[in-house]
XYZ file of C-alpha atoms in Angstrom:
203
model
C 20.800 -20.679 -13.235
C 22.196 -17.734 -15.168
C 24.227 -15.245 -13.164
C 22.343 -12.036 -12.395
C 23.604 -9.099 -14.424
C 24.217 -5.906 -12.486
C 25.679 -2.437 -12.847
C 29.228 -1.997 -11.596
C 28.560 0.458 -8.764
C 27.165 -1.863 -6.026
C 30.450 -3.772 -5.950
C 30.198 -6.706 -3.544
C 28.439 -4.936 -0.677
C 25.342 -7.017 0.238
C 23.320 -3.949 1.244
C 24.182 -2.142 -1.980
C 23.428 -5.241 -4.060
C 20.020 -5.601 -2.412
C 19.307 -1.931 -3.062
C 20.369 -2.252 -6.702
C 18.251 -5.345 -7.276
C 15.149 -4.251 -5.380
C 14.895 -0.460 -5.404
C 17.135 1.354 -7.899
C 15.100 2.550 -10.852
C 11.786 1.184 -9.568
C 9.092 3.822 -10.231
C 7.921 5.334 -6.936
C 4.431 6.812 -6.863
C 3.773 7.247 -3.148
C 4.112 10.948 -2.204
C 5.387 10.224 1.311
C 8.049 7.886 -0.024
C 9.038 10.505 -2.605
C 9.491 13.005 0.223
C 11.694 10.516 2.094
C 13.872 9.907 -0.949
C 14.271 13.632 -1.582
C 15.261 14.251 2.052
C 17.782 11.424 2.038
C 19.233 12.718 -1.228
C 19.727 16.043 0.540
C 21.467 14.383 3.475
C 23.803 12.666 1.026
C 25.438 15.987 0.081
C 29.197 15.488 0.393
C 28.791 11.784 1.196
C 28.340 8.479 -0.624
C 24.900 6.934 -1.078
C 25.972 3.732 0.707
C 26.607 5.863 3.808
C 22.982 6.977 3.705
C 21.704 3.456 3.069
C 23.538 2.163 6.129
C 21.860 4.836 8.237
C 18.441 4.772 6.565
C 16.660 2.830 9.298
C 18.138 5.195 11.881
C 16.813 8.123 9.855
C 13.349 6.564 9.717
C 13.252 6.103 13.472
C 14.604 9.590 14.153
C 12.240 11.297 11.682
C 8.995 9.490 12.595
C 9.204 7.286 9.508
C 9.358 10.436 7.371
C 5.756 11.422 8.086
C 5.655 15.018 6.772
C 2.719 15.977 9.001
C 4.854 15.162 12.066
C 8.135 16.573 10.806
C 6.452 19.864 9.878
C 5.761 20.395 13.589
C 9.370 19.865 14.692
C 10.674 22.639 16.945
C 14.004 23.576 18.512
C 13.805 20.611 20.885
C 13.450 18.202 17.983
C 16.369 19.783 16.158
C 18.474 19.451 19.305
C 17.390 15.807 19.638
C 18.416 15.066 16.066
C 21.757 16.848 16.439
C 22.542 14.507 19.331
C 21.609 11.368 17.383
C 24.838 9.745 16.217
C 22.881 7.265 14.097
C 22.097 9.886 11.446
C 23.956 12.692 9.651
C 24.043 15.476 12.234
C 23.828 18.594 10.099
C 21.671 21.474 11.290
C 21.279 22.825 7.756
C 20.106 19.459 6.416
C 17.750 18.883 9.341
C 16.200 22.319 8.927
C 15.870 21.707 5.178
C 13.959 18.480 5.903
C 11.577 20.318 8.223
C 10.963 23.102 5.723
C 10.468 20.488 3.025
C 7.796 18.765 5.127
C 5.868 22.033 5.457
C 6.080 22.595 1.716
C 5.019 18.977 1.077
C 1.858 19.513 3.156
C 1.066 22.718 1.298
C 1.517 21.070 -2.093
C -0.565 18.035 -1.115
C -3.375 20.290 0.092
C -3.457 22.899 -2.639
C -2.163 21.407 -5.888
C -3.891 18.873 -8.152
C -1.989 15.612 -8.016
C -0.003 16.776 -5.006
C 3.684 16.054 -4.517
C 3.609 13.042 -6.813
C 2.510 15.226 -9.730
C 5.173 17.811 -8.889
C 7.889 15.179 -9.229
C 6.542 13.066 -12.074
C 5.334 15.822 -14.386
C 8.948 16.413 -15.401
C 8.982 13.081 -17.243
C 5.392 13.205 -18.459
C 4.220 10.830 -15.737
C 6.061 7.768 -17.058
C 9.611 6.422 -16.618
C 12.122 7.461 -19.257
C 14.425 4.520 -19.944
C 18.123 5.259 -20.463
C 20.406 3.014 -22.482
C 23.957 4.081 -21.685
C 26.579 1.803 -23.198
C 29.276 2.818 -20.710
C 29.656 4.773 -17.491
C 31.543 7.478 -19.383
C 28.353 8.400 -21.231
C 26.265 9.006 -18.113
C 25.491 12.753 -18.009
C 26.130 14.871 -14.919
C 22.801 16.585 -15.533
C 19.817 16.397 -17.855
C 17.004 18.691 -18.917
C 14.754 16.792 -16.505
C 17.082 17.231 -13.538
C 17.599 20.924 -14.286
C 13.849 21.551 -14.593
C 13.039 19.640 -11.391
C 15.775 21.430 -9.441
C 14.511 24.814 -10.657
C 10.924 23.893 -9.755
C 11.843 22.746 -6.238
C 13.963 25.822 -5.553
C 11.217 28.119 -6.843
C 8.812 26.569 -4.340
C 11.206 27.096 -1.456
C 12.870 23.713 -1.060
C 16.407 24.046 0.246
C 18.760 22.145 -2.036
C 22.009 21.436 -0.173
C 23.963 19.924 -3.044
C 24.091 21.003 -6.698
C 20.398 21.025 -7.501
C 20.531 19.468 -10.937
C 22.831 16.703 -9.684
C 20.568 15.990 -6.714
C 17.544 15.816 -8.968
C 19.317 13.590 -11.470
C 20.173 11.143 -8.657
C 16.688 11.470 -7.228
C 15.247 10.781 -10.667
C 17.170 7.509 -10.842
C 16.079 6.509 -7.341
C 12.436 7.451 -7.971
C 12.491 5.397 -11.163
C 11.883 8.389 -13.422
C 15.066 7.870 -15.427
C 16.452 4.436 -14.523
C 20.034 3.970 -15.732
C 21.044 0.327 -15.692
C 23.490 0.731 -18.567
C 22.023 -1.851 -20.971
C 21.337 -4.300 -18.140
C 17.798 -5.543 -17.438
C 16.330 -3.348 -14.710
C 13.319 -4.027 -12.555
C 10.364 -2.558 -14.407
C 12.107 -3.136 -17.743
C 12.181 -6.049 -20.167
C 15.614 -7.444 -21.099
C 15.323 -5.622 -24.419
C 15.200 -2.330 -22.494
C 11.589 -1.372 -23.093
C 9.715 -0.154 -20.035
C 7.014 -2.340 -18.555
C 4.003 -1.064 -16.627
C 5.108 1.271 -13.830
C 5.689 -0.512 -10.545
C 5.003 0.940 -7.152
C 8.152 1.597 -5.118
C 9.516 -0.530 -2.317
C 8.418 1.551 0.709
C-alpha cells in the first residue's frame, strides 16, 4: 500500500494527523459547526492549534456542545463557571466574545437569507477555492477572502481577538473554503488538485 502523503505541519502527533486526514480542508456547511470553528479559532489567539485540538472535547462539554441558543443565554454565573474550568482556555475576553457571537449567530440565522452559512460561504462564491502552493514559503499571511470575511464579521459586531484577516484565513482553511494541502491530495479533491463535490464537515 502506498504511503499516505501529508502536509508537513501535523508532524508525528496522532491527534494532529487524524485532524489533517479527516477534517482539514473538508467543506463545512452546517451553521452550528461553523460557529464552533469560529469560536475555537478565536480561542487559539496566541496559542497553537494543536493546543485547541487537545482541549476541544473539554470545550464542547463546557459550552453545551456549542449550541448558540444556549450560549446566548449565558450569564455571569456561566462566565464564572468557565473561568474556573481548567480544561479550556480561561480567558474572560474570549469567553465573552463567544457569548456575543452566539447572540449574533441567532440574529443572523433568524433574519438573513441563508443564515450564518451564507455569511461565511458567500466570500468564496459558495464553493471551495482550491489552492496549489508549491512550498510553505508561498502560503500568504492573508488573502482577499480573509480580509473581506474579517471586515464583514467585525462590521456585524463579532469580536475578533487575533488579527482578523489571519483568523479568517485559518478559519477558511478549516471550513474547507480555501483548502491548502500544498500539492498533496486533500479530502474533497482529486489527486490532480481539482475540487470534487463539496463534502459535509466532520461534526
